[in-house]
């Protein structure tokens, strides 16, 4: 995979990459699923990971069995500020954050249309009025996915952290129905 290696992490245990984009993250996800023989996987992504998840599901629909997008940056231009780099050493590659926020603010022009290529049950979870992303745009994402549905847990961006029991119940109900 593009980012795997030692050294300052891109995120998690991956090493720094030459460049960062949601397209590359989606390709990395596909390589991971291929390398581990995971066919028709249930793919759950939060925030920036959700963008990689929906791009992967749209571009390789045969590899996904169900899709859950939690607080995904919608594929519409956003106005997320680029934060200043914190002082001192970081346990991830700062360029990843900057490059991906730039793509959140200027997503690929065809990303919204690509959602129609997702052929599996999909759940889009929004965090409500304290989310950094417009809930109506997340609802539009769910509406664009043929088997998509939207659910709001009004606890903010960290849905799975702020309401873990409600999130697990929602996920279990969705996967049972899927």
Short mmCIF file of N, CA and C in Angstrom, two decimals:
data_model
loop_
_atom_site.label_atom_id
_atom_site.label_comp_id
_atom_site.label_asym_id
_atom_site.label_seq_id
_atom_site.Cartn_x
_atom_site.Cartn_y
_atom_site.Cartn_z
N UNK A 1 0.84 -1.18 0.00
CA UNK A 1 0.00 0.00 0.00
C UNK A 1 0.88 1.24 0.00
N UNK A 2 0.36 2.30 -0.52
CA UNK A 2 1.14 3.51 -0.75
C UNK A 2 1.77 4.08 0.51
N UNK A 3 1.08 4.07 1.63
CA UNK A 3 1.59 4.76 2.79
C UNK A 3 2.21 3.89 3.86
N UNK A 4 2.28 2.58 3.68
CA UNK A 4 2.74 1.69 4.73
C UNK A 4 4.25 1.78 4.87
N UNK A 5 4.72 1.88 6.08
CA UNK A 5 6.14 1.91 6.32
C UNK A 5 6.46 2.47 7.69
N UNK A 6 7.73 2.64 7.98
CA UNK A 6 8.14 3.17 9.27
C UNK A 6 8.32 4.67 9.17
N UNK A 7 8.44 5.32 10.30
CA UNK A 7 8.66 6.75 10.31
C UNK A 7 7.41 7.50 10.73
N UNK A 8 7.43 8.84 10.63
CA UNK A 8 6.27 9.61 11.04
C UNK A 8 5.03 9.14 10.28
N UNK A 9 4.00 8.86 11.03
CA UNK A 9 2.81 8.26 10.44
C UNK A 9 2.01 9.23 9.61
N UNK A 10 1.46 8.72 8.48
CA UNK A 10 0.44 9.47 7.76
C UNK A 10 -0.77 9.52 8.66
N UNK A 11 -1.08 8.40 9.27
CA UNK A 11 -2.11 8.24 10.30
C UNK A 11 -2.02 6.78 10.71
N UNK A 12 -2.23 6.48 11.96
CA UNK A 12 -2.11 5.09 12.42
C UNK A 12 -0.68 4.61 12.27
N UNK A 13 -0.48 3.46 11.65
CA UNK A 13 0.85 2.89 11.51
C UNK A 13 1.44 3.06 10.12
N UNK A 14 0.81 3.90 9.29
CA UNK A 14 1.34 4.11 7.96
C UNK A 14 2.45 5.15 8.00
N UNK A 15 3.35 5.04 7.09
CA UNK A 15 4.43 6.01 6.99
C UNK A 15 4.01 7.19 6.13
N UNK A 16 4.88 8.18 6.03
CA UNK A 16 4.54 9.35 5.22
C UNK A 16 4.44 8.98 3.74
N UNK A 17 3.53 9.60 3.06
CA UNK A 17 3.35 9.37 1.63
C UNK A 17 3.90 10.56 0.86
N UNK A 18 4.14 10.36 -0.43
CA UNK A 18 4.62 11.46 -1.27
C UNK A 18 3.54 12.53 -1.41
N UNK A 19 2.27 12.09 -1.43
CA UNK A 19 1.14 13.02 -1.51
C UNK A 19 -0.05 12.37 -0.84
N UNK A 20 -1.04 13.20 -0.53
CA UNK A 20 -2.25 12.71 0.13
C UNK A 20 -3.46 13.20 -0.65
N UNK A 21 -4.38 12.27 -0.88
CA UNK A 21 -5.65 12.63 -1.50
C UNK A 21 -6.66 11.56 -1.13
N UNK A 22 -7.93 11.91 -1.22
CA UNK A 22 -8.96 10.92 -0.94
C UNK A 22 -8.96 9.81 -1.99
N UNK A 23 -8.59 10.14 -3.22
CA UNK A 23 -8.49 9.12 -4.26
C UNK A 23 -7.45 8.07 -3.88
N UNK A 24 -6.29 8.53 -3.40
CA UNK A 24 -5.24 7.60 -2.99
C UNK A 24 -5.66 6.79 -1.76
N UNK A 25 -6.37 7.43 -0.83
CA UNK A 25 -6.85 6.69 0.34
C UNK A 25 -7.86 5.61 -0.08
N UNK A 26 -8.72 5.92 -1.05
CA UNK A 26 -9.67 4.93 -1.55
C UNK A 26 -8.94 3.77 -2.20
N UNK A 27 -7.88 4.07 -2.94
CA UNK A 27 -7.09 3.00 -3.56
C UNK A 27 -6.40 2.16 -2.48
N UNK A 28 -5.88 2.81 -1.45
CA UNK A 28 -5.26 2.07 -0.34
C UNK A 28 -6.27 1.14 0.33
N UNK A 29 -7.50 1.62 0.52
CA UNK A 29 -8.53 0.78 1.10
C UNK A 29 -8.78 -0.44 0.23
N UNK A 30 -8.86 -0.24 -1.07
CA UNK A 30 -9.04 -1.36 -1.99
C UNK A 30 -7.90 -2.35 -1.92
N UNK A 31 -6.67 -1.85 -1.85
CA UNK A 31 -5.51 -2.74 -1.73
C UNK A 31 -5.55 -3.52 -0.43
N UNK A 32 -5.94 -2.86 0.65
CA UNK A 32 -6.05 -3.54 1.94
C UNK A 32 -7.06 -4.68 1.86
N UNK A 33 -8.24 -4.39 1.30
CA UNK A 33 -9.27 -5.43 1.18
C UNK A 33 -8.79 -6.57 0.29
N UNK A 34 -8.12 -6.23 -0.82
CA UNK A 34 -7.57 -7.26 -1.71
C UNK A 34 -6.52 -8.10 -1.00
N UNK A 35 -5.58 -7.43 -0.33
CA UNK A 35 -4.49 -8.14 0.35
C UNK A 35 -4.99 -9.09 1.42
N UNK A 36 -6.13 -8.77 2.02
CA UNK A 36 -6.67 -9.60 3.10
C UNK A 36 -7.82 -10.49 2.64
N UNK A 37 -8.05 -10.54 1.32
CA UNK A 37 -9.07 -11.40 0.77
C UNK A 37 -10.48 -11.09 1.27
N UNK A 38 -10.74 -9.83 1.53
CA UNK A 38 -12.04 -9.42 2.06
C UNK A 38 -12.96 -9.02 0.90
N UNK A 39 -13.84 -9.91 0.54
CA UNK A 39 -14.81 -9.63 -0.52
C UNK A 39 -16.12 -9.21 0.14
N UNK A 40 -16.78 -8.26 -0.45
CA UNK A 40 -18.05 -7.76 0.05
C UNK A 40 -17.99 -7.37 1.53
N UNK A 41 -16.96 -6.64 1.88
CA UNK A 41 -16.75 -6.20 3.25
C UNK A 41 -17.77 -5.15 3.66
N UNK A 42 -18.09 -5.13 4.93
CA UNK A 42 -18.85 -4.01 5.50
C UNK A 42 -17.81 -2.93 5.78
N UNK A 43 -17.95 -1.80 5.11
CA UNK A 43 -16.98 -0.72 5.23
C UNK A 43 -17.62 0.41 6.01
N UNK A 44 -16.97 0.78 7.12
CA UNK A 44 -17.44 1.87 7.98
C UNK A 44 -16.33 2.91 8.01
N UNK A 45 -16.68 4.15 7.67
CA UNK A 45 -15.70 5.22 7.68
C UNK A 45 -16.23 6.42 8.45
N UNK A 46 -15.35 7.04 9.22
CA UNK A 46 -15.70 8.25 9.96
C UNK A 46 -14.92 9.42 9.38
N UNK A 47 -15.60 10.54 9.20
CA UNK A 47 -15.00 11.79 8.78
C UNK A 47 -14.24 11.61 7.46
N UNK A 48 -12.97 11.90 7.45
CA UNK A 48 -12.20 11.78 6.22
C UNK A 48 -12.14 10.33 5.72
N UNK A 49 -12.16 9.39 6.65
CA UNK A 49 -12.20 7.98 6.26
C UNK A 49 -13.48 7.62 5.54
N UNK A 50 -14.56 8.34 5.82
CA UNK A 50 -15.82 8.09 5.13
C UNK A 50 -15.74 8.52 3.67
N UNK A 51 -14.98 9.56 3.38
CA UNK A 51 -14.81 9.98 1.98
C UNK A 51 -14.09 8.87 1.21
N UNK A 52 -13.01 8.36 1.78
CA UNK A 52 -12.30 7.25 1.13
C UNK A 52 -13.23 6.06 0.96
N UNK A 53 -14.08 5.81 1.94
CA UNK A 53 -15.00 4.67 1.89
C UNK A 53 -16.01 4.82 0.76
N UNK A 54 -16.62 6.02 0.63
CA UNK A 54 -17.63 6.14 -0.42
C UNK A 54 -16.99 6.19 -1.81
N UNK A 55 -15.81 6.74 -1.94
CA UNK A 55 -15.14 6.70 -3.24
C UNK A 55 -14.80 5.26 -3.62
N UNK A 56 -14.32 4.49 -2.65
CA UNK A 56 -14.03 3.08 -2.91
C UNK A 56 -15.29 2.33 -3.30
N UNK A 57 -16.37 2.52 -2.55
CA UNK A 57 -17.62 1.80 -2.82
C UNK A 57 -18.19 2.16 -4.19
N UNK A 58 -18.00 3.40 -4.62
CA UNK A 58 -18.50 3.83 -5.93
C UNK A 58 -17.63 3.26 -7.06
N UNK A 59 -16.34 3.15 -6.81
CA UNK A 59 -15.41 2.76 -7.87
C UNK A 59 -15.16 1.25 -7.92
N UNK A 60 -15.41 0.58 -6.82
CA UNK A 60 -15.24 -0.88 -6.77
C UNK A 60 -16.43 -1.49 -6.04
N UNK A 61 -17.62 -1.30 -6.58
CA UNK A 61 -18.84 -1.72 -5.88
C UNK A 61 -18.90 -3.21 -5.58
N UNK A 62 -18.22 -4.02 -6.37
CA UNK A 62 -18.24 -5.47 -6.14
C UNK A 62 -17.50 -5.87 -4.86
N UNK A 63 -16.71 -4.97 -4.29
CA UNK A 63 -15.91 -5.29 -3.11
C UNK A 63 -16.57 -4.87 -1.80
N UNK A 64 -17.75 -4.28 -1.85
CA UNK A 64 -18.39 -3.77 -0.65
C UNK A 64 -19.75 -4.44 -0.48
N UNK A 65 -20.01 -4.94 0.74
CA UNK A 65 -21.28 -5.58 1.05
C UNK A 65 -22.28 -4.64 1.70
N UNK A 66 -21.79 -3.67 2.43
CA UNK A 66 -22.61 -2.63 3.06
C UNK A 66 -21.67 -1.47 3.39
N UNK A 67 -22.24 -0.28 3.52
CA UNK A 67 -21.43 0.91 3.70
C UNK A 67 -22.04 1.79 4.78
N UNK A 68 -21.20 2.26 5.70
CA UNK A 68 -21.64 3.20 6.74
C UNK A 68 -20.70 4.40 6.70
N UNK A 69 -21.29 5.57 6.50
CA UNK A 69 -20.53 6.81 6.43
C UNK A 69 -20.92 7.67 7.63
N UNK A 70 -19.98 7.87 8.54
CA UNK A 70 -20.26 8.59 9.77
C UNK A 70 -19.63 9.97 9.70
N UNK A 71 -20.48 11.00 9.74
CA UNK A 71 -20.01 12.39 9.72
C UNK A 71 -19.03 12.62 8.57
N UNK A 72 -19.42 12.16 7.41
CA UNK A 72 -18.60 12.33 6.21
C UNK A 72 -18.63 13.76 5.73
N UNK A 73 -17.47 14.33 5.39
CA UNK A 73 -17.51 15.61 4.70
C UNK A 73 -18.30 15.43 3.40
N UNK A 74 -19.37 16.18 3.20
CA UNK A 74 -20.18 16.01 1.99
C UNK A 74 -19.40 16.42 0.74
N UNK A 75 -19.75 15.84 -0.42
CA UNK A 75 -19.04 16.17 -1.65
C UNK A 75 -19.52 17.48 -2.27
N UNK A 76 -19.59 18.49 -1.43
CA UNK A 76 -19.93 19.85 -1.83
C UNK A 76 -18.85 20.75 -1.23
N UNK A 77 -18.51 21.85 -1.87
CA UNK A 77 -17.48 22.73 -1.30
C UNK A 77 -17.79 23.12 0.15
N UNK A 78 -16.79 23.00 0.98
CA UNK A 78 -16.89 23.36 2.40
C UNK A 78 -15.96 24.54 2.67
N UNK A 79 -15.99 25.04 3.87
CA UNK A 79 -15.13 26.16 4.26
C UNK A 79 -14.39 25.83 5.55
N UNK A 80 -13.81 24.65 5.59
CA UNK A 80 -13.06 24.24 6.78
C UNK A 80 -11.73 24.99 6.82
N UNK A 81 -11.41 25.61 7.94
CA UNK A 81 -10.13 26.33 8.02
C UNK A 81 -8.96 25.35 8.09
N UNK A 82 -7.85 25.77 7.52
CA UNK A 82 -6.61 25.00 7.64
C UNK A 82 -5.98 25.44 8.96
N UNK A 83 -5.91 24.53 9.93
CA UNK A 83 -5.35 24.94 11.23
C UNK A 83 -3.85 25.14 11.15
N UNK A 84 -3.34 25.90 12.11
CA UNK A 84 -1.89 26.06 12.21
C UNK A 84 -1.29 24.78 12.75
N UNK A 85 -0.09 24.47 12.28
CA UNK A 85 0.59 23.27 12.75
C UNK A 85 0.94 23.45 14.23
N UNK A 86 0.61 22.43 15.04
CA UNK A 86 0.98 22.50 16.45
C UNK A 86 2.50 22.48 16.62
N UNK A 87 2.95 23.05 17.70
CA UNK A 87 4.38 23.04 18.03
C UNK A 87 4.84 21.61 18.35
N UNK A 88 6.10 21.34 18.09
CA UNK A 88 6.70 20.09 18.50
C UNK A 88 6.43 18.94 17.56
N UNK A 89 6.96 17.76 17.93
CA UNK A 89 6.79 16.58 17.07
C UNK A 89 5.34 16.09 17.09
N UNK A 90 4.92 15.53 15.97
CA UNK A 90 3.58 14.98 15.85
C UNK A 90 3.68 13.48 15.56
N UNK A 91 2.63 12.75 15.91
CA UNK A 91 2.64 11.30 15.64
C UNK A 91 1.97 10.99 14.30
N UNK A 92 1.84 11.99 13.44
CA UNK A 92 1.32 11.81 12.09
C UNK A 92 1.93 12.87 11.19
N UNK A 93 1.78 12.68 9.91
CA UNK A 93 2.32 13.61 8.92
C UNK A 93 1.35 14.78 8.76
N UNK A 94 1.75 15.97 9.18
CA UNK A 94 0.90 17.15 9.14
C UNK A 94 0.39 17.44 7.73
N UNK A 95 1.21 17.13 6.71
CA UNK A 95 0.78 17.37 5.33
C UNK A 95 -0.51 16.63 5.00
N UNK A 96 -0.72 15.46 5.60
CA UNK A 96 -1.95 14.70 5.33
C UNK A 96 -3.17 15.53 5.74
N UNK A 97 -3.11 16.12 6.90
CA UNK A 97 -4.24 16.91 7.37
C UNK A 97 -4.51 18.10 6.46
N UNK A 98 -3.46 18.81 6.11
CA UNK A 98 -3.60 20.00 5.27
C UNK A 98 -4.13 19.62 3.89
N UNK A 99 -3.51 18.60 3.26
CA UNK A 99 -3.93 18.20 1.91
C UNK A 99 -5.37 17.73 1.88
N UNK A 100 -5.78 16.97 2.88
CA UNK A 100 -7.14 16.43 2.89
C UNK A 100 -8.18 17.51 3.22
N UNK A 101 -7.85 18.43 4.09
CA UNK A 101 -8.78 19.54 4.35
C UNK A 101 -8.97 20.37 3.08
N UNK A 102 -7.91 20.55 2.32
CA UNK A 102 -8.05 21.27 1.04
C UNK A 102 -9.03 20.54 0.13
N UNK A 103 -8.99 19.21 0.12
CA UNK A 103 -9.93 18.46 -0.72
C UNK A 103 -11.35 18.48 -0.14
N UNK A 104 -11.47 18.55 1.17
CA UNK A 104 -12.80 18.71 1.77
C UNK A 104 -13.40 20.03 1.27
N UNK A 105 -12.59 21.06 1.20
CA UNK A 105 -13.07 22.37 0.77
C UNK A 105 -13.31 22.45 -0.73
N UNK A 106 -12.65 21.60 -1.49
CA UNK A 106 -12.81 21.58 -2.95
C UNK A 106 -12.85 20.13 -3.41
N UNK A 107 -13.95 19.43 -3.14
CA UNK A 107 -14.03 18.01 -3.50
C UNK A 107 -14.04 17.81 -5.02
N UNK A 108 -13.74 16.58 -5.41
CA UNK A 108 -13.76 16.26 -6.84
C UNK A 108 -15.09 16.61 -7.47
N UNK A 109 -15.09 17.17 -8.67
CA UNK A 109 -16.33 17.64 -9.28
C UNK A 109 -17.35 16.54 -9.55
N UNK A 110 -16.93 15.30 -9.67
CA UNK A 110 -17.88 14.23 -9.95
C UNK A 110 -18.25 13.37 -8.76
N UNK A 111 -17.74 13.72 -7.58
CA UNK A 111 -17.94 12.84 -6.42
C UNK A 111 -19.41 12.66 -6.06
N UNK A 112 -20.19 13.72 -6.09
CA UNK A 112 -21.61 13.59 -5.74
C UNK A 112 -22.30 12.64 -6.72
N UNK A 113 -22.02 12.80 -8.01
CA UNK A 113 -22.62 11.92 -9.01
C UNK A 113 -22.17 10.47 -8.85
N UNK A 114 -20.94 10.27 -8.40
CA UNK A 114 -20.43 8.90 -8.21
C UNK A 114 -21.22 8.13 -7.16
N UNK A 115 -21.87 8.84 -6.23
CA UNK A 115 -22.63 8.15 -5.19
C UNK A 115 -23.71 7.25 -5.79
N UNK A 116 -24.20 7.56 -6.98
CA UNK A 116 -25.24 6.73 -7.61
C UNK A 116 -24.70 5.36 -8.01
N UNK A 117 -23.38 5.20 -8.05
CA UNK A 117 -22.77 3.91 -8.43
C UNK A 117 -22.65 2.95 -7.25
N UNK A 118 -22.97 3.42 -6.06
CA UNK A 118 -22.91 2.55 -4.87
C UNK A 118 -24.14 1.66 -4.90
N UNK A 119 -23.93 0.35 -4.93
CA UNK A 119 -25.03 -0.60 -5.13
C UNK A 119 -25.38 -1.42 -3.91
N UNK A 120 -24.93 -1.01 -2.76
CA UNK A 120 -25.19 -1.77 -1.53
C UNK A 120 -25.95 -0.88 -0.56
N UNK A 121 -26.58 -1.49 0.44
CA UNK A 121 -27.21 -0.67 1.49
C UNK A 121 -26.17 0.26 2.11
N UNK A 122 -26.54 1.50 2.27
CA UNK A 122 -25.63 2.50 2.82
C UNK A 122 -26.36 3.34 3.86
N UNK A 123 -25.69 3.56 4.97
CA UNK A 123 -26.20 4.38 6.05
C UNK A 123 -25.29 5.59 6.19
N UNK A 124 -25.86 6.78 6.11
CA UNK A 124 -25.12 8.02 6.32
C UNK A 124 -25.57 8.56 7.68
N UNK A 125 -24.62 8.72 8.59
CA UNK A 125 -24.92 9.15 9.95
C UNK A 125 -24.39 10.57 10.14
N UNK A 126 -25.29 11.47 10.52
CA UNK A 126 -24.92 12.84 10.81
C UNK A 126 -24.96 13.10 12.31
N UNK A 127 -24.17 14.08 12.74
CA UNK A 127 -24.06 14.39 14.15
C UNK A 127 -24.94 15.53 14.64
N UNK A 128 -25.81 16.04 13.77
CA UNK A 128 -26.73 17.08 14.21
C UNK A 128 -26.17 18.48 14.08
N UNK A 129 -26.81 19.40 14.77
CA UNK A 129 -26.52 20.83 14.60
C UNK A 129 -25.12 21.25 15.03
N UNK A 130 -24.45 20.45 15.88
CA UNK A 130 -23.09 20.81 16.29
C UNK A 130 -22.03 20.18 15.39
N UNK A 131 -22.46 19.46 14.36
CA UNK A 131 -21.53 18.90 13.38
C UNK A 131 -20.88 20.03 12.59
N UNK A 132 -19.63 19.86 12.17
CA UNK A 132 -19.02 20.88 11.31
C UNK A 132 -19.55 20.84 9.88
N UNK A 133 -20.36 19.82 9.56
CA UNK A 133 -20.85 19.66 8.19
C UNK A 133 -22.36 19.80 8.13
N UNK A 134 -22.87 20.45 7.09
CA UNK A 134 -24.31 20.65 6.97
C UNK A 134 -25.07 19.33 6.87
N UNK A 135 -26.01 19.15 7.75
CA UNK A 135 -26.77 17.90 7.78
C UNK A 135 -27.62 17.71 6.53
N UNK A 136 -28.10 18.80 5.95
CA UNK A 136 -28.88 18.66 4.72
C UNK A 136 -28.02 18.13 3.58
N UNK A 137 -26.73 18.44 3.58
CA UNK A 137 -25.83 17.91 2.55
C UNK A 137 -25.58 16.42 2.78
N UNK A 138 -25.49 16.00 4.05
CA UNK A 138 -25.33 14.57 4.33
C UNK A 138 -26.60 13.81 3.92
N UNK A 139 -27.75 14.42 4.19
CA UNK A 139 -29.01 13.80 3.77
C UNK A 139 -29.05 13.68 2.24
N UNK A 140 -28.56 14.69 1.53
CA UNK A 140 -28.52 14.64 0.06
C UNK A 140 -27.61 13.50 -0.41
N UNK A 141 -26.53 13.25 0.32
CA UNK A 141 -25.66 12.12 -0.01
C UNK A 141 -26.45 10.82 0.09
N UNK A 142 -27.15 10.63 1.20
CA UNK A 142 -27.93 9.40 1.39
C UNK A 142 -28.99 9.27 0.30
N UNK A 143 -29.62 10.36 -0.06
CA UNK A 143 -30.65 10.33 -1.10
C UNK A 143 -30.06 9.99 -2.46
N UNK A 144 -28.81 10.34 -2.69
CA UNK A 144 -28.15 10.09 -3.98
C UNK A 144 -27.74 8.62 -4.13
N UNK A 145 -27.53 7.93 -3.02
CA UNK A 145 -27.16 6.51 -3.04
C UNK A 145 -28.44 5.70 -3.20
N UNK A 146 -28.53 4.85 -4.22
CA UNK A 146 -29.79 4.14 -4.47
C UNK A 146 -30.38 3.42 -3.25
N UNK A 147 -29.56 2.78 -2.45
CA UNK A 147 -30.06 2.09 -1.25
C UNK A 147 -29.56 2.81 0.01
N UNK A 148 -29.53 4.14 -0.07
CA UNK A 148 -29.02 4.93 1.04
C UNK A 148 -30.11 5.41 1.97
N UNK A 149 -29.71 5.60 3.21
CA UNK A 149 -30.62 6.22 4.18
C UNK A 149 -29.80 7.08 5.12
N UNK A 150 -30.45 8.07 5.68
CA UNK A 150 -29.80 9.02 6.57
C UNK A 150 -30.37 8.87 7.97
N UNK A 151 -29.48 8.95 8.96
CA UNK A 151 -29.92 8.95 10.35
C UNK A 151 -29.06 9.96 11.10
N UNK A 152 -29.70 10.70 11.97
CA UNK A 152 -28.98 11.70 12.75
C UNK A 152 -28.93 11.29 14.23
N UNK A 153 -27.72 11.32 14.77
CA UNK A 153 -27.51 11.19 16.21
C UNK A 153 -26.95 12.53 16.65
N UNK A 154 -27.75 13.40 17.23
CA UNK A 154 -27.35 14.79 17.46
C UNK A 154 -26.38 14.99 18.63
N UNK A 155 -25.15 14.49 18.42
CA UNK A 155 -24.12 14.61 19.46
C UNK A 155 -22.83 15.25 18.95
N UNK A 156 -22.82 15.71 17.69
CA UNK A 156 -21.63 16.33 17.13
C UNK A 156 -20.84 15.38 16.24
N UNK A 157 -19.63 15.79 15.91
CA UNK A 157 -18.80 15.08 14.93
C UNK A 157 -18.35 13.70 15.41
N UNK A 158 -18.08 13.55 16.67
CA UNK A 158 -17.58 12.28 17.21
C UNK A 158 -18.71 11.35 17.63
N UNK A 159 -19.61 11.05 16.72
CA UNK A 159 -20.81 10.27 17.01
C UNK A 159 -20.49 8.98 17.78
N UNK A 160 -19.53 8.23 17.28
CA UNK A 160 -19.20 6.94 17.89
C UNK A 160 -18.54 7.10 19.26
N UNK A 161 -17.95 8.24 19.54
CA UNK A 161 -17.33 8.49 20.84
C UNK A 161 -18.33 9.07 21.83
N UNK A 162 -19.19 9.97 21.34
CA UNK A 162 -20.11 10.68 22.22
C UNK A 162 -21.36 9.87 22.56
N UNK A 163 -21.75 8.97 21.68
CA UNK A 163 -22.96 8.15 21.91
C UNK A 163 -22.68 6.71 21.46
N UNK A 164 -21.70 6.05 22.08
CA UNK A 164 -21.30 4.73 21.59
C UNK A 164 -22.42 3.69 21.60
N UNK A 165 -23.23 3.68 22.63
CA UNK A 165 -24.31 2.67 22.69
C UNK A 165 -25.35 2.93 21.61
N UNK A 166 -25.76 4.17 21.44
CA UNK A 166 -26.73 4.50 20.40
C UNK A 166 -26.16 4.22 19.01
N UNK A 167 -24.86 4.51 18.83
CA UNK A 167 -24.22 4.25 17.54
C UNK A 167 -24.17 2.75 17.25
N UNK A 168 -23.77 1.95 18.23
CA UNK A 168 -23.70 0.50 18.02
C UNK A 168 -25.10 -0.06 17.75
N UNK A 169 -26.10 0.42 18.47
CA UNK A 169 -27.48 -0.03 18.22
C UNK A 169 -27.91 0.32 16.80
N UNK A 170 -27.61 1.53 16.35
CA UNK A 170 -27.96 1.96 15.00
C UNK A 170 -27.25 1.09 13.97
N UNK A 171 -25.96 0.86 14.18
CA UNK A 171 -25.17 0.03 13.28
C UNK A 171 -25.71 -1.40 13.24
N UNK A 172 -26.01 -1.97 14.38
CA UNK A 172 -26.53 -3.34 14.45
C UNK A 172 -27.88 -3.44 13.73
N UNK A 173 -28.76 -2.48 13.96
CA UNK A 173 -30.06 -2.48 13.27
C UNK A 173 -29.89 -2.38 11.77
N UNK A 174 -29.00 -1.51 11.33
CA UNK A 174 -28.75 -1.34 9.89
C UNK A 174 -28.20 -2.61 9.28
N UNK A 175 -27.21 -3.22 9.93
CA UNK A 175 -26.59 -4.42 9.37
C UNK A 175 -27.54 -5.61 9.39
N UNK A 176 -28.40 -5.68 10.39
CA UNK A 176 -29.41 -6.75 10.43
C UNK A 176 -30.36 -6.60 9.24
N UNK A 177 -30.79 -5.37 8.97
CA UNK A 177 -31.70 -5.13 7.85
C UNK A 177 -31.01 -5.29 6.50
N UNK A 178 -29.70 -4.99 6.46
CA UNK A 178 -28.96 -5.06 5.20
C UNK A 178 -28.73 -6.50 4.82
#
